[in-house]
Amino acid sequence: MSNYDTVILDIEGTITPITFVKETLFPYVTSGLSSFLDRTWDSPELKTQIDLLREQAKKDVDAKLEHAILIPTENQASSQEVKDAVIKTIQWQMKADRKIGALKSFQGFMWKEGYESGELRGVVYDDVVPALEKWKAAGKTIYIYSSGSVPAQKLLVGYTTKGDLMHFFSGYFDTGVGLKTESESYKNIAKLIKKENDTNNILFVTDNINEIVAATEAGYQVVISDRPGNAPLGPESKQYKIVTSFDQIE
């Protein structure tokens, strides 16, 4: 790696253990979904979230995706029927691990209550905060790019077991800028942070080889995060720098 002045970090499998996402955050949604809908049914924000899910469900049904169902409005069905459709929609999408905006937005909406109540606390690896402090002290600008929604990203780093880490980050990006496996997404981020002519000074850290390839195509420097529980790395990863801890990043 040559000198860089900007760092963009993935979350899951990079700064946060995959187990926290899979064993804490996701079950928080699936196990508490029914009672959450009952509790927040009359809130305008929930209605907005359901509208997003309904719009996506229509696209999925039109595309003839397996398990996709329409979510009726309350003018078309009872409240319970709407809730049942929402639950079924979220369940199949989470089982398929879809990286779509409507689902990620709803998850973030649910997690907000959990973080604010203290039931949820974001988990970050022990080597992350020292690296953030080192980068910040060196004048580097730090961002997050994750498939989770921007509000969900802010919750995770804002309510961690190591305190509020939001002050380290200058911005957050989700799939609103594009899918993480497409090089155009990284070009879009570079434009947004005024680095479109200077992408070689951006360092991107993630556990996903397809994202590494896409970022490389956009001109970024890259590092692969190989954390416990991450998917095994294949031979195609060997051409890139691989770290098991952020203190190995120069």
Tab-separated table of C-alpha atoms in Angstrom:
chain	number	residue	atom	x	y	z
A	1	MET	CA	0.000	0.000	0.000
A	2	SER	CA	1.160	3.485	-0.812
A	3	ASN	CA	0.116	6.570	1.113
A	4	TYR	CA	-3.632	7.207	1.380
A	5	ASP	CA	-5.619	10.022	2.926
A	6	THR	CA	-9.102	8.493	2.956
A	7	VAL	CA	-10.345	5.255	4.518
A	8	ILE	CA	-13.660	3.573	3.686
A	9	LEU	CA	-14.712	0.679	5.912
A	10	ASP	CA	-17.196	-2.130	5.512
A	11	ILE	CA	-19.020	-3.190	8.698
A	12	GLU	CA	-19.948	-6.876	8.861
A	13	GLY	CA	-16.842	-9.069	8.992
A	14	THR	CA	-14.598	-5.996	8.974
A	15	ILE	CA	-15.191	-3.811	12.035
A	16	THR	CA	-17.987	-5.966	13.498
A	17	PRO	CA	-18.106	-9.748	13.947
A	18	ILE	CA	-20.449	-11.543	11.574
A	19	THR	CA	-21.764	-13.394	14.634
A	20	PHE	CA	-23.089	-10.134	16.105
A	21	VAL	CA	-25.103	-9.465	12.960
A	22	LYS	CA	-26.303	-13.044	12.451
A	23	GLU	CA	-26.869	-14.032	16.095
A	24	THR	CA	-27.992	-10.732	17.652
A	25	LEU	CA	-29.212	-8.154	15.141
A	26	PHE	CA	-31.078	-10.443	12.741
A	27	PRO	CA	-32.825	-12.502	15.462
A	28	TYR	CA	-33.834	-9.241	17.177
A	29	VAL	CA	-35.903	-8.490	14.070
A	30	THR	CA	-37.306	-11.945	13.352
A	31	SER	CA	-38.217	-12.835	16.940
A	32	GLY	CA	-39.658	-9.448	17.862
A	33	LEU	CA	-41.357	-8.509	14.605
A	34	SER	CA	-44.958	-9.321	15.488
A	35	SER	CA	-44.942	-7.520	18.834
A	36	PHE	CA	-43.055	-4.577	17.300
A	37	LEU	CA	-45.727	-4.139	14.626
A	38	ASP	CA	-48.458	-4.260	17.275
A	39	ARG	CA	-46.635	-1.749	19.459
A	40	THR	CA	-45.854	0.781	16.724
A	41	TRP	CA	-48.786	0.202	14.388
A	42	ASP	CA	-50.133	3.749	14.509
A	43	SER	CA	-46.797	5.516	14.071
A	44	PRO	CA	-46.327	7.480	10.819
A	45	GLU	CA	-42.745	6.222	10.536
A	46	LEU	CA	-43.907	2.610	10.533
A	47	LYS	CA	-46.409	3.408	7.781
A	48	THR	CA	-43.551	4.875	5.726
A	49	GLN	CA	-41.485	1.737	6.240
A	50	ILE	CA	-44.392	-0.479	5.199
A	51	ASP	CA	-44.943	1.636	2.104
A	52	LEU	CA	-41.339	0.945	1.092
A	53	LEU	CA	-41.805	-2.784	1.678
A	54	ARG	CA	-45.101	-2.715	-0.255
A	55	GLU	CA	-43.463	-1.018	-3.234
A	56	GLN	CA	-40.645	-3.579	-3.258
A	57	ALA	CA	-43.104	-6.459	-2.839
A	58	LYS	CA	-44.986	-5.331	-5.941
A	59	LYS	CA	-41.731	-5.353	-7.939
A	60	ASP	CA	-40.881	-8.818	-6.593
A	61	VAL	CA	-44.306	-10.229	-7.443
A	62	ASP	CA	-44.135	-8.698	-10.919
A	63	ALA	CA	-40.706	-10.318	-11.318
A	64	LYS	CA	-42.262	-13.628	-10.203
A	65	LEU	CA	-39.776	-14.113	-7.377
A	66	GLU	CA	-40.425	-17.209	-5.310
A	67	HIS	CA	-42.107	-16.468	-1.933
A	68	ALA	CA	-42.928	-12.874	-2.941
A	69	ILE	CA	-46.409	-11.719	-1.959
A	70	LEU	CA	-48.246	-8.429	-2.215
A	71	ILE	CA	-48.716	-6.338	0.915
A	72	PRO	CA	-52.273	-4.970	0.896
A	73	THR	CA	-53.224	-1.536	2.160
A	74	GLU	CA	-55.562	-1.084	5.116
A	75	ASN	CA	-58.237	-0.070	2.624
A	76	GLN	CA	-57.943	-3.509	1.054
A	77	ALA	CA	-57.525	-5.712	4.105
A	78	SER	CA	-57.668	-5.803	7.893
A	79	SER	CA	-54.757	-4.553	9.979
A	80	GLN	CA	-53.902	-8.126	10.927
A	81	GLU	CA	-53.802	-9.205	7.289
A	82	VAL	CA	-51.443	-6.337	6.490
A	83	LYS	CA	-49.234	-7.284	9.453
A	84	ASP	CA	-49.186	-10.930	8.377
A	85	ALA	CA	-48.087	-9.936	4.868
A	86	VAL	CA	-45.357	-7.687	6.259
A	87	ILE	CA	-44.098	-10.492	8.508
A	88	LYS	CA	-44.035	-13.034	5.677
A	89	THR	CA	-42.280	-10.563	3.392
A	90	ILE	CA	-39.566	-9.729	5.913
A	91	GLN	CA	-39.070	-13.373	6.878
A	92	TRP	CA	-38.437	-14.651	3.359
A	93	GLN	CA	-36.248	-11.706	2.447
A	94	MET	CA	-34.082	-12.114	5.541
A	95	LYS	CA	-33.821	-15.852	4.928
A	96	ALA	CA	-32.550	-15.023	1.430
A	97	ASP	CA	-30.201	-12.378	2.929
A	98	ARG	CA	-31.381	-9.783	0.415
A	99	LYS	CA	-29.437	-6.521	0.242
A	100	ILE	CA	-32.359	-4.300	-0.745
A	101	GLY	CA	-33.167	-0.844	0.549
A	102	ALA	CA	-36.686	-1.475	1.849
A	103	LEU	CA	-35.632	-4.429	4.006
A	104	LYS	CA	-32.493	-2.721	5.320
A	105	SER	CA	-34.493	0.401	6.129
A	106	PHE	CA	-37.055	-1.586	8.113
A	107	GLN	CA	-34.353	-3.464	10.012
A	108	GLY	CA	-32.734	-0.169	10.966
A	109	PHE	CA	-36.105	1.164	12.102
A	110	MET	CA	-36.518	-1.802	14.463
A	111	TRP	CA	-32.944	-1.717	15.703
A	112	LYS	CA	-33.312	1.967	16.622
A	113	GLU	CA	-35.690	1.025	19.420
A	114	GLY	CA	-33.326	-1.693	20.636
A	115	TYR	CA	-30.258	0.534	20.673
A	116	GLU	CA	-32.044	3.430	22.341
A	117	SER	CA	-33.464	1.158	25.058
A	118	GLY	CA	-30.057	-0.371	25.752
A	119	GLU	CA	-31.157	-3.855	24.691
A	120	LEU	CA	-28.759	-3.684	21.742
A	121	ARG	CA	-25.137	-2.569	21.805
A	122	GLY	CA	-22.922	-2.600	18.732
A	123	VAL	CA	-19.899	-4.876	18.939
A	124	VAL	CA	-16.631	-3.831	17.299
A	125	TYR	CA	-13.313	-5.637	17.305
A	126	ASP	CA	-10.760	-4.498	19.897
A	127	ASP	CA	-8.317	-3.364	17.192
A	128	VAL	CA	-10.824	-1.031	15.509
A	129	VAL	CA	-10.849	1.972	17.863
A	130	PRO	CA	-7.023	2.237	18.067
A	131	ALA	CA	-6.910	2.203	14.249
A	132	LEU	CA	-9.614	4.881	14.025
A	133	GLU	CA	-7.670	7.006	16.500
A	134	LYS	CA	-4.438	6.533	14.547
A	135	TRP	CA	-6.055	7.428	11.223
A	136	LYS	CA	-7.805	10.450	12.701
A	137	ALA	CA	-4.589	11.696	14.323
A	138	ALA	CA	-2.843	11.356	10.950
A	139	GLY	CA	-5.489	13.560	9.338
A	140	LYS	CA	-7.144	10.802	7.329
A	141	THR	CA	-10.866	11.035	6.557
A	142	ILE	CA	-12.895	7.947	7.450
A	143	TYR	CA	-16.200	6.733	5.976
A	144	ILE	CA	-18.409	3.660	6.143
A	145	TYR	CA	-19.879	1.841	3.142
A	146	SER	CA	-22.209	-1.006	4.067
A	147	SER	CA	-25.235	-2.768	2.612
A	148	GLY	CA	-27.042	-1.913	5.855
A	149	SER	CA	-28.962	1.364	5.710
A	150	VAL	CA	-27.200	4.564	6.745
A	151	PRO	CA	-29.450	4.960	9.838
A	152	ALA	CA	-28.573	1.378	10.869
A	153	GLN	CA	-24.867	2.098	10.377
A	154	LYS	CA	-25.084	5.177	12.602
A	155	LEU	CA	-26.885	3.203	15.302
A	156	LEU	CA	-24.267	0.448	15.306
A	157	VAL	CA	-21.294	2.819	15.646
A	158	GLY	CA	-23.196	5.276	17.841
A	159	TYR	CA	-24.180	2.731	20.485
A	160	THR	CA	-21.233	0.361	20.831
A	161	THR	CA	-19.810	-1.516	23.789
A	162	LYS	CA	-16.863	0.888	23.419
A	163	GLY	CA	-19.018	4.019	23.425
A	164	ASP	CA	-20.137	6.400	20.694
A	165	LEU	CA	-17.752	6.144	17.724
A	166	MET	CA	-19.647	8.434	15.349
A	167	HIS	CA	-17.146	11.282	15.768
A	168	PHE	CA	-14.554	9.242	13.872
A	169	PHE	CA	-16.625	9.114	10.691
A	170	SER	CA	-17.128	11.885	8.146
A	171	GLY	CA	-19.918	10.134	6.266
A	172	TYR	CA	-21.862	6.953	5.605
A	173	PHE	CA	-22.890	5.202	2.391
A	174	ASP	CA	-25.306	2.372	1.697
A	175	THR	CA	-26.680	0.745	-1.453
A	176	GLY	CA	-28.295	4.074	-2.343
A	177	VAL	CA	-25.002	4.789	-4.151
A	178	GLY	CA	-25.121	1.374	-5.826
A	179	LEU	CA	-24.463	-2.281	-5.060
A	180	LYS	CA	-21.201	-3.010	-3.282
A	181	THR	CA	-20.118	-5.482	-5.949
A	182	GLU	CA	-20.257	-2.895	-8.762
A	183	SER	CA	-17.286	-0.638	-9.529
A	184	GLU	CA	-19.627	2.224	-10.440
A	185	SER	CA	-20.700	2.416	-6.788
A	186	TYR	CA	-17.145	3.197	-5.699
A	187	LYS	CA	-16.838	5.811	-8.446
A	188	ASN	CA	-20.074	7.363	-7.154
A	189	ILE	CA	-18.674	7.546	-3.623
A	190	ALA	CA	-15.461	9.104	-4.924
A	191	LYS	CA	-17.502	11.815	-6.642
A	192	LEU	CA	-19.529	12.465	-3.508
A	193	ILE	CA	-16.402	12.924	-1.389
A	194	LYS	CA	-14.676	14.985	-4.119
A	195	LYS	CA	-12.047	12.312	-4.810
A	196	GLU	CA	-13.090	11.270	-8.322
A	197	ASN	CA	-9.683	12.329	-9.692
A	198	ASP	CA	-7.806	10.952	-6.717
A	199	THR	CA	-9.214	7.447	-6.130
A	200	ASN	CA	-5.737	5.937	-5.682
A	201	ASN	CA	-5.537	7.751	-2.341
A	202	ILE	CA	-8.638	5.943	-1.020
A	203	LEU	CA	-8.202	2.755	1.008
A	204	PHE	CA	-11.189	0.387	1.143
A	205	VAL	CA	-11.303	-2.424	3.719
A	206	THR	CA	-13.821	-5.268	3.454
A	207	ASP	CA	-14.106	-9.043	3.843
A	208	ASN	CA	-15.815	-9.578	0.475
A	209	ILE	CA	-13.617	-10.444	-2.510
A	210	ASN	CA	-16.240	-9.257	-5.029
A	211	GLU	CA	-16.264	-5.843	-3.353
A	212	ILE	CA	-12.464	-5.821	-3.363
A	213	VAL	CA	-12.443	-6.434	-7.122
A	214	ALA	CA	-15.058	-3.711	-7.733
A	215	ALA	CA	-13.168	-1.146	-5.629
A	216	THR	CA	-9.897	-2.038	-7.367
A	217	GLU	CA	-11.534	-1.470	-10.751
A	218	ALA	CA	-12.539	2.000	-9.514
A	219	GLY	CA	-8.905	2.772	-8.678
A	220	TYR	CA	-9.005	2.282	-4.899
A	221	GLN	CA	-6.314	0.711	-2.761
A	222	VAL	CA	-7.773	-2.312	-0.964
A	223	VAL	CA	-7.268	-4.565	2.036
A	224	ILE	CA	-9.124	-7.797	2.765
A	225	SER	CA	-10.335	-8.285	6.341
A	226	ASP	CA	-10.028	-11.955	7.323
A	227	ARG	CA	-11.863	-12.202	10.631
A	228	PRO	CA	-13.007	-15.293	12.572
A	229	GLY	CA	-16.285	-16.588	11.132
A	230	ASN	CA	-15.850	-14.848	7.775
A	231	ALA	CA	-16.309	-16.827	4.584
A	232	PRO	CA	-13.095	-18.668	3.648
A	233	LEU	CA	-10.910	-16.767	1.210
A	234	GLY	CA	-10.236	-18.397	-2.161
A	235	PRO	CA	-7.019	-18.367	-4.209
A	236	GLU	CA	-8.165	-15.223	-6.046
A	237	SER	CA	-7.658	-13.291	-2.785
A	238	LYS	CA	-3.933	-13.937	-2.599
A	239	GLN	CA	-3.018	-11.050	-4.915
A	240	TYR	CA	-4.380	-8.586	-2.321
A	241	LYS	CA	-3.163	-7.597	1.131
A	242	ILE	CA	-4.993	-9.669	3.760
A	243	VAL	CA	-5.149	-8.688	7.446
A	244	THR	CA	-6.592	-10.400	10.491
A	245	SER	CA	-6.377	-7.214	12.581
A	246	PHE	CA	-6.439	-3.502	11.796
A	247	ASP	CA	-3.050	-3.052	13.465
A	248	GLN	CA	-1.601	-4.864	10.422
A	249	ILE	CA	-2.736	-2.022	8.147
A	250	GLU	CA	0.183	0.346	7.630
